[in-house]
Amino acid sequence: MFTPFRLRGLTLRNRVVVSPMDVYSAEEGVPGDFHLVHLGARALGGAGLVMTEMVCVSERGRITPGCAGLYTGRQAEAWRRITDFVHHRAPGTAIGVQLGHSGRKGSTRLMWEGMDEPLPDGNWPLVAASPLPYRPGGQVPRGLTRAQLTDIREQFAAAAGRAARAGFDLLELHCAHGYLLSGFLSPLTNHRTDAYGGSPENRLRFPLEVFDAVRAVWPDERPMTVRISATDWAEGGTGAEDAVGIARAFAAHGADAIDVSTGQVVAEERPEFGRSYQTPFADRIRHEAGIPVIAVGAISSWDDVNSLILAGRTDLCALARPHLYDPHWTLHAAAEQGYEGPGVAWPAPYRAGSRRPQTGRTDAPKPRLSLGGR
């Protein structure tokens, strides 16, 4: 887990990624002090790459009123404050931005107020590949016209330009979890009869157009990754074989890695949860599509990370909940393994804590001094 990994012009010092986690704490799309502390703490915690939450490319592309954006200069300046902190205070840690558009899953309440529930008031109109609500009785989105597709593609490109100027090291295009671009990829959510629907090649057309537009403005030396849902966990939806084809298509257009998630595309999904349950999809894409992958999903221990990488099933491991429980998860993983080599570095103010403290009763007998031999 502490071996470096290179993506285009970026070398990650280790294989641990802080997975994108929506924190729903922005105001008018502007990340604030909470984002600085949240992302800054995890950058100090030793991971090779820290990812933002999904950052929305337009006001109407937000999931909730608390979602962060990159559709104004003020938002870009706020993100610059965060990337500057990471680069200056956590040297060796890279920070990436995940760009996305909510599609039919937008205009909802904050997660802890009712996940995927519509706002009690102040809802904004939704758009999607096809006019299909995410949940029965939910808001019906409008199917996008050709002119609207062009507008959204340009919104992605403009947001990518702001992200570059804000100092992000890596950009991930969010094509998973039923959001706008994911909605084009799945036959369950894309019922179009034009050039953007029908065959797998047609369903890929708009996400690839967006990818190309973003890649054209994103600095050439900085890597781009794509997050996909490798299966919809629903009959008639995207499956593992389709995911390999999707990954190959993005790789052909210049993607540097595929971030392999699953599901959240349709409300009637039936996921098969379990330890590292999405890794088999990453494994298959890595070996059949020949592109680096990021495994994510119920990876919870440093033994998981070591085992998955050593077995050649993934190149990077992204962890979310473990980093909410412990922002310094990577540093503590090194301490627990007695590892002090390259790939991990304690911030100077924290070095005194780099040894795992003694646990148990404070009045317990002290360990005996061993003079060797026995």
XYZ file of C-alpha atoms in Angstrom:
374
model
C 0.000 0.000 0.000
C 2.945 2.358 0.382
C 4.381 1.862 -3.093
C 4.066 4.863 -5.440
C 1.820 4.886 -8.485
C 2.060 7.108 -11.550
C -0.880 8.516 -13.493
C 0.260 10.621 -16.446
C 2.417 13.398 -14.928
C 1.290 12.777 -11.349
C 3.031 10.316 -9.044
C 0.968 9.313 -6.021
C 3.144 8.482 -3.032
C 0.970 5.533 -2.008
C -2.081 3.578 -3.120
C -4.637 4.981 -0.664
C -7.373 7.300 -1.941
C -9.826 9.247 0.195
C -12.981 8.492 -1.757
C -15.353 11.307 -2.793
C -17.880 11.899 -0.009
C -20.718 14.391 -0.262
C -20.816 16.504 2.880
C -23.699 18.815 1.807
C -22.160 21.784 3.604
C -21.658 24.388 0.869
C -23.533 27.668 0.704
C -24.592 28.741 -2.789
C -22.134 26.182 -4.113
C -19.195 27.744 -2.249
C -17.046 25.395 -0.142
C -16.333 26.877 3.265
C -14.467 26.223 6.492
C -16.014 22.775 6.878
C -14.577 21.694 3.516
C -11.186 23.131 4.427
C -11.086 21.206 7.694
C -12.647 18.036 6.241
C -10.338 17.743 3.231
C -7.352 19.288 4.989
C -7.522 16.811 7.871
C -7.597 13.868 5.511
C -4.734 15.276 3.481
C -2.686 15.529 6.665
C -3.692 11.928 7.358
C -1.265 10.487 4.827
C -3.352 9.291 1.857
C -1.769 9.504 -1.566
C -4.841 11.174 -3.082
C -7.718 13.067 -1.483
C -10.851 13.529 -3.600
C -13.516 16.183 -3.233
C -17.177 15.332 -3.174
C -19.038 15.535 -6.487
C -18.628 19.181 -7.479
C -21.506 20.359 -9.624
C -21.067 22.140 -12.957
C -24.204 24.291 -12.672
C -26.676 25.508 -10.104
C -29.404 23.261 -11.513
C -26.942 20.380 -11.638
C -26.739 20.194 -7.834
C -28.084 17.216 -5.913
C -29.086 19.337 -2.898
C -28.889 23.005 -1.879
C -25.778 22.051 0.144
C -23.765 20.727 -2.796
C -20.530 22.410 -3.835
C -19.970 23.823 -7.306
C -17.443 25.121 -9.778
C -19.723 27.284 -11.896
C -18.621 30.672 -10.527
C -15.316 32.439 -9.940
C -16.136 32.791 -6.246
C -16.418 29.030 -5.921
C -13.107 28.536 -7.717
C -11.392 30.964 -5.334
C -12.756 29.039 -2.353
C -11.436 25.771 -3.787
C -8.046 27.432 -4.344
C -7.836 28.102 -0.624
C -8.258 24.364 0.002
C -5.797 23.141 -2.645
C -3.221 25.650 -1.395
C -3.569 24.271 2.127
C -3.120 20.682 0.926
C -0.075 21.509 -1.208
C 1.625 23.649 1.447
C 0.714 21.801 4.643
C 0.499 18.213 3.356
C 3.244 18.066 0.737
C 3.210 14.762 -1.097
C -0.578 14.442 -0.951
C -2.446 15.094 -4.194
C -5.949 16.536 -4.297
C -8.463 15.686 -7.004
C -11.837 17.104 -8.000
C -14.818 15.056 -9.101
C -17.054 16.898 -11.581
C -20.652 15.904 -12.105
C -24.261 16.883 -12.782
C -27.147 15.500 -10.739
C -29.490 14.789 -13.655
C -32.757 13.268 -12.492
C -31.445 12.820 -8.921
C -31.276 16.543 -8.164
C -33.366 19.011 -6.172
C -33.430 16.798 -3.059
C -32.980 17.277 0.668
C -29.694 16.997 2.525
C -28.822 13.364 3.154
C -29.629 13.436 6.876
C -32.960 15.157 6.178
C -34.164 12.467 3.774
C -31.900 10.950 1.124
C -33.331 11.301 -2.408
C -36.456 12.958 -1.000
C -37.617 16.077 -2.886
C -37.281 19.452 -1.218
C -40.385 20.571 0.658
C -40.247 23.794 -1.376
C -37.901 25.654 -3.704
C -37.424 22.733 -6.096
C -35.705 23.420 -9.399
C -36.488 21.678 -12.711
C -34.518 18.551 -13.568
C -33.086 17.269 -16.824
C -31.965 13.789 -17.845
C -31.332 11.529 -20.799
C -35.018 10.549 -20.741
C -38.082 11.850 -18.844
C -38.074 9.143 -16.182
C -38.298 9.940 -12.445
C -35.757 8.313 -10.130
C -38.437 7.207 -7.673
C -42.168 6.634 -8.175
C -43.956 9.890 -7.576
C -40.758 11.891 -7.866
C -40.149 14.860 -10.096
C -40.168 13.944 -13.790
C -37.095 15.378 -15.522
C -37.195 16.850 -18.993
C -35.423 14.905 -21.712
C -32.469 16.931 -22.959
C -32.572 18.531 -26.395
C -29.531 18.728 -28.655
C -29.054 22.404 -27.743
C -29.217 21.595 -24.022
C -26.665 18.820 -24.443
C -24.277 21.341 -25.959
C -24.882 23.757 -23.084
C -24.176 21.100 -20.453
C -21.056 19.917 -22.277
C -19.780 23.495 -22.181
C -20.650 23.770 -18.479
C -18.441 20.760 -17.794
C -15.604 22.269 -19.821
C -15.912 25.631 -18.066
C -15.901 23.957 -14.653
C -12.808 21.959 -15.636
C -11.012 25.155 -16.586
C -11.835 26.644 -13.187
C -10.677 23.433 -11.512
C -7.326 23.668 -13.291
C -6.859 27.273 -12.205
C -7.910 26.328 -8.656
C -4.897 24.027 -8.467
C -6.370 20.522 -8.491
C -3.919 17.756 -9.398
C -6.412 15.288 -10.892
C -9.925 15.466 -12.331
C -12.518 12.705 -12.189
C -15.612 12.697 -14.400
C -18.612 11.305 -12.528
C -20.389 8.826 -14.809
C -21.837 6.660 -12.033
C -24.676 6.374 -9.517
C -27.490 7.465 -11.802
C -26.442 11.076 -12.149
C -26.676 12.771 -15.534
C -23.858 11.080 -17.456
C -24.573 7.724 -15.837
C -28.168 8.108 -16.958
C -27.011 8.078 -20.570
C -24.974 4.890 -20.110
C -27.683 2.631 -18.677
C -30.415 1.167 -20.883
C -32.743 1.390 -17.874
C -32.516 5.188 -17.797
C -31.778 6.021 -21.445
C -34.828 5.445 -23.671
C -33.808 7.925 -26.357
C -34.432 7.183 -30.024
C -31.901 9.666 -31.409
C -28.128 9.320 -31.847
C -27.697 9.326 -28.036
C -29.816 6.272 -27.297
C -30.254 2.662 -28.273
C -26.967 0.842 -28.838
C -24.130 0.864 -26.287
C -22.123 3.031 -28.700
C -24.922 5.588 -28.881
C -25.432 5.616 -25.114
C -21.719 6.328 -24.720
C -21.798 9.204 -27.193
C -22.683 12.080 -24.853
C -20.486 11.016 -21.901
C -17.569 10.703 -24.331
C -18.334 14.130 -25.825
C -18.211 15.585 -22.320
C -14.994 13.712 -21.560
C -13.357 15.045 -24.732
C -14.453 18.613 -23.955
C -13.040 18.393 -20.435
C -9.810 16.712 -21.559
C -9.313 19.506 -24.126
C -9.128 22.173 -21.397
C -7.630 20.104 -18.575
C -3.809 20.451 -18.523
C -2.234 17.640 -20.520
C 0.176 16.585 -17.760
C -2.612 16.183 -15.185
C -4.524 12.871 -15.152
C -8.235 12.297 -15.680
C -10.176 9.391 -14.239
C -13.781 8.299 -14.770
C -16.088 6.826 -12.130
C -18.594 4.326 -13.487
C -21.266 2.033 -12.092
C -20.066 -1.351 -13.320
C -23.479 -2.907 -12.720
C -26.943 -1.491 -12.138
C -27.812 -4.453 -9.868
C -31.080 -4.666 -11.818
C -32.417 -6.903 -14.565
C -31.905 -5.468 -18.027
C -29.360 -2.919 -16.820
C -25.628 -2.483 -17.248
C -23.564 -5.516 -16.235
C -19.932 -6.482 -15.842
C -19.355 -7.173 -19.540
C -20.881 -3.815 -20.481
C -18.614 -2.142 -17.927
C -15.527 -3.520 -19.660
C -16.730 -1.986 -22.927
C -17.432 1.357 -21.242
C -13.966 1.351 -19.686
C -12.323 0.555 -23.031
C -14.170 3.438 -24.664
C -13.011 5.964 -22.058
C -9.480 4.564 -22.194
C -9.445 5.073 -25.962
C -10.355 8.721 -25.400
C -7.517 9.261 -22.921
C -8.801 8.275 -19.472
C -5.900 7.418 -17.175
C -7.861 5.175 -14.779
C -11.371 3.917 -14.103
C -12.876 4.349 -10.643
C -15.100 1.281 -10.363
C -18.249 1.653 -8.298
C -21.669 0.029 -8.775
C -25.370 0.730 -8.557
C -27.447 3.683 -7.375
C -28.704 4.022 -10.952
C -32.274 2.838 -10.367
C -34.252 2.807 -7.147
C -35.306 -0.837 -7.623
C -31.728 -2.156 -7.508
C -30.820 -5.284 -5.547
C -27.147 -4.919 -4.550
C -25.114 -7.856 -3.263
C -23.222 -6.221 -0.417
C -20.189 -7.751 1.260
C -16.566 -7.152 2.104
C -14.804 -5.487 -0.862
C -17.921 -6.409 -2.860
C -17.181 -4.172 -5.858
C -13.584 -5.301 -6.310
C -14.430 -8.180 -8.727
C -15.691 -5.589 -11.212
C -12.494 -3.543 -10.889
C -10.439 -6.706 -11.246
C -12.183 -7.659 -14.488
C -11.868 -4.182 -15.991
C -8.171 -4.013 -15.070
C -7.364 -7.270 -16.805
C -9.733 -7.167 -19.766
C -9.642 -3.460 -20.631
C -5.977 -3.022 -19.728
C -6.426 0.239 -17.850
C -5.512 1.093 -14.237
C -8.429 0.906 -11.831
C -9.490 2.268 -8.465
C -11.382 -0.238 -6.301
C -13.956 1.104 -3.869
C -16.684 -0.327 -1.661
C -16.426 -1.870 1.825
C -12.623 -1.865 1.801
C -12.047 -1.260 5.459
C -8.622 -2.433 6.652
C -5.013 -1.962 5.634
C -4.878 -5.733 5.220
C -7.626 -5.410 2.578
C -5.602 -2.770 0.749
C -2.357 -4.740 0.876
C -4.077 -7.942 -0.238
C -6.000 -6.428 -3.155
C -2.948 -4.643 -4.538
C -0.577 -7.575 -4.010
C -3.030 -9.894 -5.800
C -3.110 -7.559 -8.804
C -6.842 -6.926 -8.496
C -6.563 -3.142 -8.381
C -4.018 -0.347 -8.618
C -5.496 2.019 -6.027
C -7.962 1.571 -3.166
C -10.503 4.254 -2.293
C -11.957 4.308 1.219
C -14.777 6.517 2.449
C -16.273 5.495 5.818
C -12.913 4.490 7.327
C -11.718 8.044 6.638
C -14.799 9.472 8.363
C -14.035 7.314 11.394
C -10.324 8.155 11.317
C -9.014 11.066 9.196
C -5.458 9.787 9.821
C -6.260 6.264 8.687
C -3.192 5.951 6.431
C -0.741 7.201 9.045
C -2.226 4.862 11.610
C -2.042 1.967 9.131
C 1.688 2.636 8.802
C 2.130 2.780 12.576
C 0.206 -0.455 13.108
C 2.427 -2.203 10.568
C 5.604 -0.672 11.980
C 6.253 0.900 8.585
C 8.466 4.002 8.379
C 9.688 3.919 4.764
C 8.781 5.887 1.628
C 5.142 6.476 0.774
C 4.091 7.884 4.116
C 5.206 10.936 6.060
C 3.915 12.329 9.334
C 3.453 16.121 9.285
C 6.190 17.714 11.381
C 3.802 18.908 14.134
C 2.429 15.351 14.475
C 5.654 13.340 14.505
C 5.573 12.906 18.263
C 2.441 10.835 17.777
C 3.876 8.522 15.140
C 4.260 5.631 17.598
C 1.146 3.736 18.490
C 0.286 4.621 22.100
C 0.050 1.960 24.782
C -3.523 0.857 25.297
C -5.353 -0.752 28.182
C -5.442 0.118 31.885
C -3.171 2.954 32.876
C -2.583 1.287 36.259
C -1.697 -2.077 34.727
C 1.750 -3.594 35.391
C 4.448 -2.065 33.234
C 6.074 -4.372 30.670
C 9.265 -6.055 31.955
C 12.575 -5.006 30.525
C 13.934 -7.772 28.341
C 17.695 -8.301 28.447
C 17.571 -10.679 25.494
C 17.664 -14.422 25.117
C 14.232 -15.319 26.535
